[in-house]
Structure formats: structure tokens, C-alpha cells
Amino acid sequence: MTMKSRISRGLLATAAIAFSASTAFAADIFVIGGKPDDPFWSRVKKGAEDAGVVAQAQGGSVTWLGPQNYDNLGPDAAELIRQAIDQGADAIVGPDWVPEAMDPAFQAVVDAGIPLVIYNAGGIDAADRLGALNYVGAVDYKSGYAAGEYLGNAGHKNGACVNTLPGAANIEAFCSGFNAGVEATGGKGSVLQLPATSFGDATAVAQAVRAHLLQNPDIDALFAIGDADTNAAVSGIQQAGKTGQVHICGMNFNDSILANIQASTQDCAIDQQGYQQGFFAVSILNNFVNYGVTIPTREILTGPGVIDASNVELVIEGVKAGAR
């Protein structure tokens, strides 16, 4: 079966479900995401829940399903997708973190005639491959590339991506994009690969970064894959006595990341607007199930955006206003 026919089959199946549900004006939407206590994923969850207010007003619901940890990410996420099917989901949102583990579960969603939106990871390629309605999120490779290009253009030519989730397709794309961005400016890139148990472990990441910088004194740029790991990497740079010598960009941001940028201990943050990912994905599915509304632009990009010293104050005002 061709990709086009698979997509057509998925869209026809979801259209049939939408038609039958349209008179009910109620969509029970299940959202697969990260740990709700993960700073980035808490914003995605907030966006999904805010969009869910409309679904609830129409008699529907939004249910968040996230793993307990990231140690076995692909299989655990696949199990959550199958749980959503078993619990009677009218529509499902999910990131395609580890395609080889998760794609069979996503295919089961489409085969069951359940509307699907891929978000956060996988890109339009995953949406096309799986027969999903849309992809909502940034392009992971381009996010990493933006960081590498930014640091490279600032004159930093030996970069390392700190990968604390090896095997996750979106994280691998972050790192390959970062290295390509550095290399495009005449530098070179590498990967500091740590075990998945180190993700979010500030002490483990800081110690690993410190040791790596001391063992590789030519490294002058780092890229971290999330805000917690970025803060830990900043600490590792300080512990290595490399503040001002090793420059860092990281994915996502929180209050401490913005403070880092203000204090010049961090050069930039790459923003993929997690709130928008959750909000748009749920809104698209709620409108599709209830009214058959589709979005012609199937790839809905929420990033990458660069936050640095030139716009950090504006972003802080946006945070205060609840818009970022």
C-alpha cells in the first residue's frame, strides 16, 4: 500500500468517526505526553487542558497520559497509546518519540478509525506515514540547527550536544541538527551521550558536563535538550571553571533559564512553544470530531524561536501576562 493510500485510508476512517460523533458534540480526547512534573511538559499539559475547557463545555473531556519516567520511553509510550484506545478515546494526540516502538500503536489508532494528531516529535513525515490529520510542533532538527548556528555565528567553533535521552528520535534530531548548525559556520560538533536515567538528574548531568569539559578543553559550546538539563549544564560549566569560556544554548525555558540569559551565564534558549502544541492539537481534534472541521495546513509549526539577551525582557513580560 502506498503512503498516499495509507493517508487516504486514515482520513476516510477518521471522517466517518467524526460524522457519527458530530451530533453528540462531545469528544473524549486522550493526550499522550511527558511526565506532568517535567517543566516543559507541564506547559504542554496546560495548553491541552485549556483547550479542553471547550471540549468539556460540549460534554467531552481531555485525559492526560504520561510515563512515570523516561527510562523505557518508546515501549512505555506505546502502552499509553493502547490504553487510550482501550479506554474509548474519540481522538488521540501523541508525540512520535521512538517510531520503531510507537508506530505500531499509532497504526492501531488509525486502524480503529480514531482521529490522530501527532505533536511535539516526529514532524509531518510521521503524520504522513501514520495517516494523522496534522503535525503540531517544531521541527526537531531545525531547533537543534538554530542553536548550533547561533553559537557558531557568535564565534564558538567546537560544540557538544548533551544527550540524556539516547534513542529518542526527537533528541537525536536535536543533536544532529545542532552539530550541523555548528559545522555550517565552520566549526565541528559532537555528542556527549549519557544514560536516560540522567535526564532531569541535575547532579549527574552537572558532573558529566564538568568531567567532559575538563577532558576536552577545546570545547567552547554546549547544547542541552531541555530546561532542567540546561540548568545542570550551566552548573557543570561553572564547576569546571569554564564560565565565560564555554557558551550554552538549550531547548525550552523556565524562570531560571530566563534568569540565566539575563545574567549572561546562558546565551540562548530555543523555544518550541509547548503550550501552543497542547492547545492547538486538542483544539484541532475537538473541532474535527464535533464538526468535521479540518486545517488545510497540515504542518503547524510552533518553533523554533530564539530567546537571547535581545528579547529576554519581552519574553519575561509575556510570562507575567500568562502568554508564554
PDB file of C-alpha atoms in Angstrom:
ATOM      1  CA  MET A   1       0.000   0.000   0.000  1.00  0.00           C
ATOM      2  CA  THR A   2       1.391   3.417  -0.950  1.00  0.00           C
ATOM      3  CA  MET A   3       1.881   6.257   1.537  1.00  0.00           C
ATOM      4  CA  LYS A   4      -0.872   8.199  -0.246  1.00  0.00           C
ATOM      5  CA  SER A   5      -3.338   5.331   0.076  1.00  0.00           C
ATOM      6  CA  ARG A   6      -2.473   4.847   3.746  1.00  0.00           C
ATOM      7  CA  ILE A   7      -3.092   8.532   4.401  1.00  0.00           C
ATOM      8  CA  SER A   8      -6.365   8.432   2.466  1.00  0.00           C
ATOM      9  CA  ARG A   9      -7.496   5.351   4.368  1.00  0.00           C
ATOM     10  CA  GLY A  10      -6.747   7.021   7.701  1.00  0.00           C
ATOM     11  CA  LEU A  11      -8.501  10.261   6.783  1.00  0.00           C
ATOM     12  CA  LEU A  12     -11.574   8.453   5.454  1.00  0.00           C
ATOM     13  CA  ALA A  13     -11.798   6.377   8.613  1.00  0.00           C
ATOM     14  CA  THR A  14     -11.471   9.393  10.865  1.00  0.00           C
ATOM     15  CA  ALA A  15     -14.001  11.303   8.787  1.00  0.00           C
ATOM     16  CA  ALA A  16     -16.519   8.504   9.358  1.00  0.00           C
ATOM     17  CA  ILE A  17     -15.970   8.677  13.091  1.00  0.00           C
ATOM     18  CA  ALA A  18     -16.286  12.458  13.041  1.00  0.00           C
ATOM     19  CA  PHE A  19     -19.614  12.283  11.189  1.00  0.00           C
ATOM     20  CA  SER A  20     -21.096   9.827  13.665  1.00  0.00           C
ATOM     21  CA  ALA A  21     -19.891  11.898  16.612  1.00  0.00           C
ATOM     22  CA  SER A  22     -20.878  15.286  15.235  1.00  0.00           C
ATOM     23  CA  THR A  23     -24.411  15.113  16.588  1.00  0.00           C
ATOM     24  CA  ALA A  24     -23.134  14.305  20.076  1.00  0.00           C
ATOM     25  CA  PHE A  25     -20.993  17.429  20.432  1.00  0.00           C
ATOM     26  CA  ALA A  26     -18.734  15.553  22.825  1.00  0.00           C
ATOM     27  CA  ALA A  27     -15.162  14.420  22.260  1.00  0.00           C
ATOM     28  CA  ASP A  28     -13.183  12.402  24.785  1.00  0.00           C
ATOM     29  CA  ILE A  29      -9.625  13.304  23.759  1.00  0.00           C
ATOM     30  CA  PHE A  30      -6.600  11.483  25.153  1.00  0.00           C
ATOM     31  CA  VAL A  31      -3.234  13.235  25.104  1.00  0.00           C
ATOM     32  CA  ILE A  32      -0.003  11.257  25.371  1.00  0.00           C
ATOM     33  CA  GLY A  33       2.798  13.415  26.753  1.00  0.00           C
ATOM     34  CA  GLY A  34       5.733  13.590  29.114  1.00  0.00           C
ATOM     35  CA  LYS A  35       5.813  13.482  32.878  1.00  0.00           C
ATOM     36  CA  PRO A  36       3.439  16.160  34.197  1.00  0.00           C
ATOM     37  CA  ASP A  37       6.134  17.342  36.629  1.00  0.00           C
ATOM     38  CA  ASP A  38       8.555  17.889  33.726  1.00  0.00           C
ATOM     39  CA  PRO A  39       8.771  21.709  33.365  1.00  0.00           C
ATOM     40  CA  PHE A  40       8.310  21.655  29.592  1.00  0.00           C
ATOM     41  CA  TRP A  41       5.540  19.077  29.592  1.00  0.00           C
ATOM     42  CA  SER A  42       3.653  20.878  32.335  1.00  0.00           C
ATOM     43  CA  ARG A  43       3.218  23.760  29.859  1.00  0.00           C
ATOM     44  CA  VAL A  44       2.096  21.384  27.109  1.00  0.00           C
ATOM     45  CA  LYS A  45      -0.397  19.865  29.556  1.00  0.00           C
ATOM     46  CA  LYS A  46      -1.674  23.332  30.497  1.00  0.00           C
ATOM     47  CA  GLY A  47      -2.274  24.135  26.834  1.00  0.00           C
ATOM     48  CA  ALA A  48      -4.128  20.860  26.304  1.00  0.00           C
ATOM     49  CA  GLU A  49      -6.255  21.415  29.400  1.00  0.00           C
ATOM     50  CA  ASP A  50      -7.090  24.986  28.431  1.00  0.00           C
ATOM     51  CA  ALA A  51      -8.285  23.793  25.021  1.00  0.00           C
ATOM     52  CA  GLY A  52     -10.145  21.074  26.888  1.00  0.00           C
ATOM     53  CA  VAL A  53     -12.362  23.677  28.555  1.00  0.00           C
ATOM     54  CA  VAL A  54     -14.255  23.947  25.265  1.00  0.00           C
ATOM     55  CA  ALA A  55     -14.452  20.162  24.927  1.00  0.00           C
ATOM     56  CA  GLN A  56     -15.807  19.914  28.466  1.00  0.00           C
ATOM     57  CA  ALA A  57     -18.405  22.591  27.797  1.00  0.00           C
ATOM     58  CA  GLN A  58     -19.636  20.381  24.954  1.00  0.00           C
ATOM     59  CA  GLY A  59     -19.801  17.310  27.187  1.00  0.00           C
ATOM     60  CA  GLY A  60     -16.389  15.924  26.275  1.00  0.00           C
ATOM     61  CA  SER A  61     -13.122  15.597  28.175  1.00  0.00           C
ATOM     62  CA  VAL A  62      -9.349  15.725  27.918  1.00  0.00           C
ATOM     63  CA  THR A  63      -7.309  12.985  29.619  1.00  0.00           C
ATOM     64  CA  TRP A  64      -3.528  13.260  30.008  1.00  0.00           C
ATOM     65  CA  LEU A  65      -1.439  10.078  29.974  1.00  0.00           C
ATOM     66  CA  GLY A  66       2.278  10.333  30.748  1.00  0.00           C
ATOM     67  CA  PRO A  67       5.025   7.888  31.753  1.00  0.00           C
ATOM     68  CA  GLN A  68       6.346   7.618  35.296  1.00  0.00           C
ATOM     69  CA  ASN A  69       9.887   8.137  34.000  1.00  0.00           C
ATOM     70  CA  TYR A  70      11.803   8.167  30.728  1.00  0.00           C
ATOM     71  CA  ASP A  71      13.860   5.018  31.271  1.00  0.00           C
ATOM     72  CA  ASN A  72      11.875   2.913  28.762  1.00  0.00           C
ATOM     73  CA  LEU A  73      10.348   5.721  26.760  1.00  0.00           C
ATOM     74  CA  GLY A  74       9.247   4.092  23.496  1.00  0.00           C
ATOM     75  CA  PRO A  75       7.570   0.940  24.845  1.00  0.00           C
ATOM     76  CA  ASP A  76       6.015   2.822  27.762  1.00  0.00           C
ATOM     77  CA  ALA A  77       4.568   5.466  25.449  1.00  0.00           C
ATOM     78  CA  ALA A  78       3.240   2.769  23.104  1.00  0.00           C
ATOM     79  CA  GLU A  79       1.456   1.182  26.053  1.00  0.00           C
ATOM     80  CA  LEU A  80      -0.137   4.545  26.911  1.00  0.00           C
ATOM     81  CA  ILE A  81      -1.430   4.856  23.334  1.00  0.00           C
ATOM     82  CA  ARG A  82      -3.014   1.413  23.594  1.00  0.00           C
ATOM     83  CA  GLN A  83      -4.519   2.373  26.961  1.00  0.00           C
ATOM     84  CA  ALA A  84      -6.170   5.363  25.309  1.00  0.00           C
ATOM     85  CA  ILE A  85      -7.688   3.088  22.659  1.00  0.00           C
ATOM     86  CA  ASP A  86      -8.916   0.636  25.298  1.00  0.00           C
ATOM     87  CA  GLN A  87     -10.442   3.453  27.355  1.00  0.00           C
ATOM     88  CA  GLY A  88     -12.641   4.527  24.453  1.00  0.00           C
ATOM     89  CA  ALA A  89     -10.831   7.601  23.154  1.00  0.00           C
ATOM     90  CA  ASP A  90     -12.712   9.563  20.497  1.00  0.00           C
ATOM     91  CA  ALA A  91      -9.435  11.186  19.422  1.00  0.00           C
ATOM     92  CA  ILE A  92      -5.754  10.861  20.363  1.00  0.00           C
ATOM     93  CA  VAL A  93      -2.791  13.249  20.425  1.00  0.00           C
ATOM     94  CA  GLY A  94       0.722  11.847  20.722  1.00  0.00           C
ATOM     95  CA  PRO A  95       4.408  12.521  20.046  1.00  0.00           C
ATOM     96  CA  ASP A  96       6.293  10.035  17.874  1.00  0.00           C
ATOM     97  CA  TRP A  97       9.368   9.878  20.125  1.00  0.00           C
ATOM     98  CA  VAL A  98      10.572   6.375  19.221  1.00  0.00           C
ATOM     99  CA  PRO A  99       8.989   5.347  15.908  1.00  0.00           C
ATOM    100  CA  GLU A 100      10.078   1.723  15.939  1.00  0.00           C
ATOM    101  CA  ALA A 101       8.342   1.196  19.289  1.00  0.00           C
ATOM    102  CA  MET A 102       5.414   3.588  18.906  1.00  0.00           C
ATOM    103  CA  ASP A 103       4.363   3.402  15.255  1.00  0.00           C
ATOM    104  CA  PRO A 104       2.524   0.059  15.602  1.00  0.00           C
ATOM    105  CA  ALA A 105       0.443   1.558  18.417  1.00  0.00           C
ATOM    106  CA  PHE A 106      -0.286   4.680  16.381  1.00  0.00           C
ATOM    107  CA  GLN A 107      -1.251   2.475  13.455  1.00  0.00           C
ATOM    108  CA  ALA A 108      -3.716   0.714  15.741  1.00  0.00           C
ATOM    109  CA  VAL A 109      -5.263   4.119  16.481  1.00  0.00           C
ATOM    110  CA  VAL A 110      -5.807   4.850  12.791  1.00  0.00           C
ATOM    111  CA  ASP A 111      -6.954   1.292  12.051  1.00  0.00           C
ATOM    112  CA  ALA A 112      -9.601   1.716  14.764  1.00  0.00           C
ATOM    113  CA  GLY A 113     -10.891   4.841  12.991  1.00  0.00           C
ATOM    114  CA  ILE A 114      -9.786   7.154  15.793  1.00  0.00           C
ATOM    115  CA  PRO A 115      -8.664  10.637  14.665  1.00  0.00           C
ATOM    116  CA  LEU A 116      -4.982  11.217  15.396  1.00  0.00           C
ATOM    117  CA  VAL A 117      -2.749  14.271  15.642  1.00  0.00           C
ATOM    118  CA  ILE A 118       0.999  13.861  16.009  1.00  0.00           C
ATOM    119  CA  TYR A 119       2.607  16.637  18.008  1.00  0.00           C
ATOM    120  CA  ASN A 120       5.954  17.651  19.523  1.00  0.00           C
ATOM    121  CA  ALA A 121       8.071  14.953  17.843  1.00  0.00           C
ATOM    122  CA  GLY A 122       8.066  13.172  14.512  1.00  0.00           C
ATOM    123  CA  GLY A 123       7.164  16.045  12.227  1.00  0.00           C
ATOM    124  CA  ILE A 124       4.992  15.973   9.149  1.00  0.00           C
ATOM    125  CA  ASP A 125       6.841  12.832   7.994  1.00  0.00           C
ATOM    126  CA  ALA A 126       5.362  10.903  10.927  1.00  0.00           C
ATOM    127  CA  ALA A 127       1.922  12.397  10.330  1.00  0.00           C
ATOM    128  CA  ASP A 128       2.068  11.349   6.667  1.00  0.00           C
ATOM    129  CA  ARG A 129       3.424   7.893   7.440  1.00  0.00           C
ATOM    130  CA  LEU A 130       0.764   7.185  10.052  1.00  0.00           C
ATOM    131  CA  GLY A 131      -2.247   8.824   8.399  1.00  0.00           C
ATOM    132  CA  ALA A 132      -2.615  11.502  11.065  1.00  0.00           C
ATOM    133  CA  LEU A 133      -4.622  14.649  10.456  1.00  0.00           C
ATOM    134  CA  ASN A 134      -1.870  17.135  11.352  1.00  0.00           C
ATOM    135  CA  TYR A 135       1.522  17.618  12.915  1.00  0.00           C
ATOM    136  CA  VAL A 136       1.750  20.346  15.567  1.00  0.00           C
ATOM    137  CA  GLY A 137       5.155  21.361  16.888  1.00  0.00           C
ATOM    138  CA  ALA A 138       8.631  22.403  15.924  1.00  0.00           C
ATOM    139  CA  VAL A 139      10.938  20.534  13.579  1.00  0.00           C
ATOM    140  CA  ASP A 140      13.456  18.981  15.951  1.00  0.00           C
ATOM    141  CA  TYR A 141      16.394  19.064  13.550  1.00  0.00           C
ATOM    142  CA  LYS A 142      15.782  22.749  12.818  1.00  0.00           C
ATOM    143  CA  SER A 143      15.570  23.510  16.543  1.00  0.00           C
ATOM    144  CA  GLY A 144      18.988  21.989  17.128  1.00  0.00           C
ATOM    145  CA  TYR A 145      20.321  23.644  13.987  1.00  0.00           C
ATOM    146  CA  ALA A 146      19.180  27.066  15.224  1.00  0.00           C
ATOM    147  CA  ALA A 147      21.207  26.617  18.417  1.00  0.00           C
ATOM    148  CA  GLY A 148      24.324  25.419  16.601  1.00  0.00           C
ATOM    149  CA  GLU A 149      24.120  28.197  14.047  1.00  0.00           C
ATOM    150  CA  TYR A 150      23.588  30.804  16.774  1.00  0.00           C
ATOM    151  CA  LEU A 151      26.628  29.734  18.773  1.00  0.00           C
ATOM    152  CA  GLY A 152      28.712  29.214  15.646  1.00  0.00           C
ATOM    153  CA  ASN A 153      27.909  32.676  14.329  1.00  0.00           C
ATOM    154  CA  ALA A 154      28.965  34.069  17.705  1.00  0.00           C
ATOM    155  CA  GLY A 155      32.427  32.601  17.111  1.00  0.00           C
ATOM    156  CA  HIS A 156      32.205  29.354  19.093  1.00  0.00           C
ATOM    157  CA  LYS A 157      33.504  26.543  16.921  1.00  0.00           C
ATOM    158  CA  ASN A 158      33.694  23.334  18.967  1.00  0.00           C
ATOM    159  CA  GLY A 159      30.276  22.265  20.182  1.00  0.00           C
ATOM    160  CA  ALA A 160      28.868  19.280  22.053  1.00  0.00           C
ATOM    161  CA  CYS A 161      25.223  18.266  22.406  1.00  0.00           C
ATOM    162  CA  VAL A 162      24.403  16.826  25.840  1.00  0.00           C
ATOM    163  CA  ASN A 163      22.051  13.910  25.070  1.00  0.00           C
ATOM    164  CA  THR A 164      20.361  12.493  28.156  1.00  0.00           C
ATOM    165  CA  LEU A 165      17.687  10.550  26.241  1.00  0.00           C
ATOM    166  CA  PRO A 166      19.640   8.380  23.775  1.00  0.00           C
ATOM    167  CA  GLY A 167      17.437   6.503  21.348  1.00  0.00           C
ATOM    168  CA  ALA A 168      14.619   9.075  21.347  1.00  0.00           C
ATOM    169  CA  ALA A 169      14.243  10.186  17.729  1.00  0.00           C
ATOM    170  CA  ASN A 170      13.471  13.816  18.555  1.00  0.00           C
ATOM    171  CA  ILE A 171      16.522  14.111  20.827  1.00  0.00           C
ATOM    172  CA  GLU A 172      18.787  12.508  18.246  1.00  0.00           C
ATOM    173  CA  ALA A 173      17.420  15.057  15.751  1.00  0.00           C
ATOM    174  CA  PHE A 174      18.165  17.912  18.173  1.00  0.00           C
ATOM    175  CA  CYS A 175      21.789  16.776  18.398  1.00  0.00           C
ATOM    176  CA  SER A 176      22.308  16.113  14.707  1.00  0.00           C
ATOM    177  CA  GLY A 177      20.786  19.498  13.916  1.00  0.00           C
ATOM    178  CA  PHE A 178      22.992  21.223  16.477  1.00  0.00           C
ATOM    179  CA  ASN A 179      26.132  19.651  15.087  1.00  0.00           C
ATOM    180  CA  ALA A 180      25.107  20.589  11.534  1.00  0.00           C
ATOM    181  CA  GLY A 181      24.486  24.167  12.615  1.00  0.00           C
ATOM    182  CA  VAL A 182      27.923  24.452  14.205  1.00  0.00           C
ATOM    183  CA  GLU A 183      29.553  22.839  11.179  1.00  0.00           C
ATOM    184  CA  ALA A 184      27.744  25.198   8.789  1.00  0.00           C
ATOM    185  CA  THR A 185      29.569  28.096  10.446  1.00  0.00           C
ATOM    186  CA  GLY A 186      32.970  26.437  10.101  1.00  0.00           C
ATOM    187  CA  GLY A 187      33.120  24.578  13.391  1.00  0.00           C
ATOM    188  CA  LYS A 188      32.717  20.977  14.497  1.00  0.00           C
ATOM    189  CA  GLY A 189      30.153  19.198  16.623  1.00  0.00           C
ATOM    190  CA  SER A 190      29.995  16.113  18.816  1.00  0.00           C
ATOM    191  CA  VAL A 191      27.640  14.398  21.256  1.00  0.00           C
ATOM    192  CA  LEU A 192      28.081  13.814  24.975  1.00  0.00           C
ATOM    193  CA  GLN A 193      25.772  10.824  25.375  1.00  0.00           C
ATOM    194  CA  LEU A 194      24.565   9.992  28.880  1.00  0.00           C
ATOM    195  CA  PRO A 195      22.217   7.234  30.095  1.00  0.00           C
ATOM    196  CA  ALA A 196      18.487   8.016  30.083  1.00  0.00           C
ATOM    197  CA  THR A 197      18.470   7.819  33.884  1.00  0.00           C
ATOM    198  CA  SER A 198      20.449  11.071  33.915  1.00  0.00           C
ATOM    199  CA  PHE A 199      17.640  13.067  32.279  1.00  0.00           C
ATOM    200  CA  GLY A 200      16.497  15.641  34.820  1.00  0.00           C
ATOM    201  CA  ASP A 201      19.140  14.489  37.331  1.00  0.00           C
ATOM    202  CA  ALA A 202      20.903  17.791  37.940  1.00  0.00           C
ATOM    203  CA  THR A 203      23.822  16.287  39.835  1.00  0.00           C
ATOM    204  CA  ALA A 204      24.535  13.582  37.249  1.00  0.00           C
ATOM    205  CA  VAL A 205      24.363  15.990  34.321  1.00  0.00           C
ATOM    206  CA  ALA A 206      26.475  18.662  36.008  1.00  0.00           C
ATOM    207  CA  GLN A 207      29.164  16.162  36.957  1.00  0.00           C
ATOM    208  CA  ALA A 208      29.215  14.643  33.467  1.00  0.00           C
ATOM    209  CA  VAL A 209      29.488  18.074  31.835  1.00  0.00           C
ATOM    210  CA  ARG A 210      32.266  19.113  34.228  1.00  0.00           C
ATOM    211  CA  ALA A 211      34.271  15.964  33.507  1.00  0.00           C
ATOM    212  CA  HIS A 212      33.721  16.225  29.746  1.00  0.00           C
ATOM    213  CA  LEU A 213      34.879  19.837  29.602  1.00  0.00           C
ATOM    214  CA  LEU A 214      37.984  19.106  31.641  1.00  0.00           C
ATOM    215  CA  GLN A 215      38.803  16.134  29.414  1.00  0.00           C
ATOM    216  CA  ASN A 216      38.089  18.131  26.224  1.00  0.00           C
ATOM    217  CA  PRO A 217      39.406  21.652  26.878  1.00  0.00           C
ATOM    218  CA  ASP A 218      38.815  22.768  23.261  1.00  0.00           C
ATOM    219  CA  ILE A 219      35.020  22.565  23.597  1.00  0.00           C
ATOM    220  CA  ASP A 220      33.614  26.097  23.734  1.00  0.00           C
ATOM    221  CA  ALA A 221      29.889  25.497  23.128  1.00  0.00           C
ATOM    222  CA  LEU A 222      27.200  23.213  24.552  1.00  0.00           C
ATOM    223  CA  PHE A 223      23.609  22.435  23.696  1.00  0.00           C
ATOM    224  CA  ALA A 224      21.218  20.830  26.204  1.00  0.00           C
ATOM    225  CA  ILE A 225      17.934  19.160  25.257  1.00  0.00           C
ATOM    226  CA  GLY A 226      15.670  20.610  27.971  1.00  0.00           C
ATOM    227  CA  ASP A 227      15.488  23.352  30.568  1.00  0.00           C
ATOM    228  CA  ALA A 228      16.374  21.172  33.567  1.00  0.00           C
ATOM    229  CA  ASP A 229      19.400  19.748  31.777  1.00  0.00           C
ATOM    230  CA  THR A 230      20.408  23.238  30.634  1.00  0.00           C
ATOM    231  CA  ASN A 231      20.486  24.481  34.215  1.00  0.00           C
ATOM    232  CA  ALA A 232      22.539  21.445  35.200  1.00  0.00           C
ATOM    233  CA  ALA A 233      24.943  22.041  32.303  1.00  0.00           C
ATOM    234  CA  VAL A 234      25.371  25.678  33.357  1.00  0.00           C
ATOM    235  CA  SER A 235      26.334  24.354  36.785  1.00  0.00           C
ATOM    236  CA  GLY A 236      28.765  21.891  35.181  1.00  0.00           C
ATOM    237  CA  ILE A 237      30.411  24.731  33.251  1.00  0.00           C
ATOM    238  CA  GLN A 238      30.814  26.677  36.486  1.00  0.00           C
ATOM    239  CA  GLN A 239      32.235  23.638  38.307  1.00  0.00           C
ATOM    240  CA  ALA A 240      34.772  23.190  35.526  1.00  0.00           C
ATOM    241  CA  GLY A 241      35.864  26.811  35.904  1.00  0.00           C
ATOM    242  CA  LYS A 242      34.755  27.500  32.338  1.00  0.00           C
ATOM    243  CA  THR A 243      32.195  30.288  32.848  1.00  0.00           C
ATOM    244  CA  GLY A 244      32.649  32.804  30.059  1.00  0.00           C
ATOM    245  CA  GLN A 245      34.721  30.303  28.064  1.00  0.00           C
ATOM    246  CA  VAL A 246      32.078  27.688  27.282  1.00  0.00           C
ATOM    247  CA  HIS A 247      28.814  29.094  25.924  1.00  0.00           C
ATOM    248  CA  ILE A 248      25.493  27.292  26.055  1.00  0.00           C
ATOM    249  CA  CYS A 249      22.088  27.191  24.415  1.00  0.00           C
ATOM    250  CA  GLY A 250      19.302  24.848  25.453  1.00  0.00           C
ATOM    251  CA  MET A 251      15.843  23.697  24.451  1.00  0.00           C
ATOM    252  CA  ASN A 252      12.865  25.305  26.174  1.00  0.00           C
ATOM    253  CA  PHE A 253      12.835  27.741  29.050  1.00  0.00           C
ATOM    254  CA  ASN A 254      11.558  28.451  32.534  1.00  0.00           C
ATOM    255  CA  ASP A 255      12.123  31.278  35.013  1.00  0.00           C
ATOM    256  CA  SER A 256      15.622  30.110  35.888  1.00  0.00           C
ATOM    257  CA  ILE A 257      16.577  29.855  32.199  1.00  0.00           C
ATOM    258  CA  LEU A 258      15.419  33.428  31.620  1.00  0.00           C
ATOM    259  CA  ALA A 259      17.453  34.485  34.654  1.00  0.00           C
ATOM    260  CA  ASN A 260      20.491  32.693  33.184  1.00  0.00           C
ATOM    261  CA  ILE A 261      20.134  34.678  29.969  1.00  0.00           C
ATOM    262  CA  GLN A 262      19.776  37.923  31.900  1.00  0.00           C
ATOM    263  CA  ALA A 263      22.914  37.065  33.877  1.00  0.00           C
ATOM    264  CA  SER A 264      24.822  36.052  30.700  1.00  0.00           C
ATOM    265  CA  THR A 265      25.530  32.541  32.013  1.00  0.00           C
ATOM    266  CA  GLN A 266      23.442  31.182  29.119  1.00  0.00           C
ATOM    267  CA  ASP A 267      23.498  32.526  25.568  1.00  0.00           C
ATOM    268  CA  CYS A 268      20.101  31.453  24.275  1.00  0.00           C
ATOM    269  CA  ALA A 269      17.091  29.214  24.667  1.00  0.00           C
ATOM    270  CA  ILE A 270      15.317  27.567  21.735  1.00  0.00           C
ATOM    271  CA  ASP A 271      11.575  27.983  22.181  1.00  0.00           C
ATOM    272  CA  GLN A 272       9.176  25.445  20.675  1.00  0.00           C
ATOM    273  CA  GLN A 273       6.131  26.899  22.478  1.00  0.00           C
ATOM    274  CA  GLY A 274       4.890  23.829  24.299  1.00  0.00           C
ATOM    275  CA  TYR A 275       1.676  25.493  25.445  1.00  0.00           C
ATOM    276  CA  GLN A 276       0.689  26.051  21.824  1.00  0.00           C
ATOM    277  CA  GLN A 277       1.455  22.434  20.951  1.00  0.00           C
ATOM    278  CA  GLY A 278      -1.020  21.139  23.505  1.00  0.00           C
ATOM    279  CA  PHE A 279      -3.614  23.815  22.826  1.00  0.00           C
ATOM    280  CA  PHE A 280      -3.626  23.539  19.032  1.00  0.00           C
ATOM    281  CA  ALA A 281      -3.562  19.730  18.947  1.00  0.00           C
ATOM    282  CA  VAL A 282      -6.572  19.361  21.251  1.00  0.00           C
ATOM    283  CA  SER A 283      -8.474  22.191  19.541  1.00  0.00           C
ATOM    284  CA  ILE A 284      -7.953  20.627  16.109  1.00  0.00           C
ATOM    285  CA  LEU A 285      -9.262  17.250  17.242  1.00  0.00           C
ATOM    286  CA  ASN A 286     -12.197  18.658  19.190  1.00  0.00           C
ATOM    287  CA  ASN A 287     -13.385  20.636  16.175  1.00  0.00           C
ATOM    288  CA  PHE A 288     -12.792  17.711  13.846  1.00  0.00           C
ATOM    289  CA  VAL A 289     -14.731  15.186  15.927  1.00  0.00           C
ATOM    290  CA  ASN A 290     -17.626  17.547  16.602  1.00  0.00           C
ATOM    291  CA  TYR A 291     -17.929  19.439  13.334  1.00  0.00           C
ATOM    292  CA  GLY A 292     -15.715  17.766  10.725  1.00  0.00           C
ATOM    293  CA  VAL A 293     -13.529  20.885  10.596  1.00  0.00           C
ATOM    294  CA  THR A 294     -10.064  20.290   9.098  1.00  0.00           C
ATOM    295  CA  ILE A 295      -6.984  22.528   8.945  1.00  0.00           C
ATOM    296  CA  PRO A 296      -5.586  22.695   5.384  1.00  0.00           C
ATOM    297  CA  THR A 297      -2.098  23.454   6.688  1.00  0.00           C
ATOM    298  CA  ARG A 298      -1.232  20.014   7.991  1.00  0.00           C
ATOM    299  CA  GLU A 299       2.187  21.030   9.367  1.00  0.00           C
ATOM    300  CA  ILE A 300       1.533  23.620  12.078  1.00  0.00           C
ATOM    301  CA  LEU A 301       4.891  24.890  13.302  1.00  0.00           C
ATOM    302  CA  THR A 302       5.336  26.305  16.807  1.00  0.00           C
ATOM    303  CA  GLY A 303       9.102  26.874  16.557  1.00  0.00           C
ATOM    304  CA  PRO A 304      11.992  27.198  16.646  1.00  0.00           C
ATOM    305  CA  GLY A 305      12.277  30.650  18.141  1.00  0.00           C
ATOM    306  CA  VAL A 306      15.427  32.043  19.743  1.00  0.00           C
ATOM    307  CA  ILE A 307      15.358  33.764  23.134  1.00  0.00           C
ATOM    308  CA  ASP A 308      18.528  35.689  23.949  1.00  0.00           C
ATOM    309  CA  ALA A 309      19.621  38.963  25.539  1.00  0.00           C
ATOM    310  CA  SER A 310      17.900  40.934  22.773  1.00  0.00           C
ATOM    311  CA  ASN A 311      14.367  39.768  23.628  1.00  0.00           C
ATOM    312  CA  VAL A 312      14.510  38.125  27.057  1.00  0.00           C
ATOM    313  CA  GLU A 313      12.827  41.067  28.804  1.00  0.00           C
ATOM    314  CA  LEU A 314       9.898  40.887  26.399  1.00  0.00           C
ATOM    315  CA  VAL A 315       9.570  37.145  26.998  1.00  0.00           C
ATOM    316  CA  ILE A 316       9.576  37.741  30.761  1.00  0.00           C
ATOM    317  CA  GLU A 317       6.695  40.191  30.336  1.00  0.00           C
ATOM    318  CA  GLY A 318       4.883  37.542  28.313  1.00  0.00           C
ATOM    319  CA  VAL A 319       5.381  35.043  31.133  1.00  0.00           C
ATOM    320  CA  LYS A 320       3.968  37.528  33.658  1.00  0.00           C
ATOM    321  CA  ALA A 321       0.938  38.004  31.434  1.00  0.00           C
ATOM    322  CA  GLY A 322       0.428  34.231  31.161  1.00  0.00           C
ATOM    323  CA  ALA A 323       1.058  34.272  27.414  1.00  0.00           C
ATOM    324  CA  ARG A 324       4.375  32.375  27.379  1.00  0.00           C
TER     325      ARG A 324
END
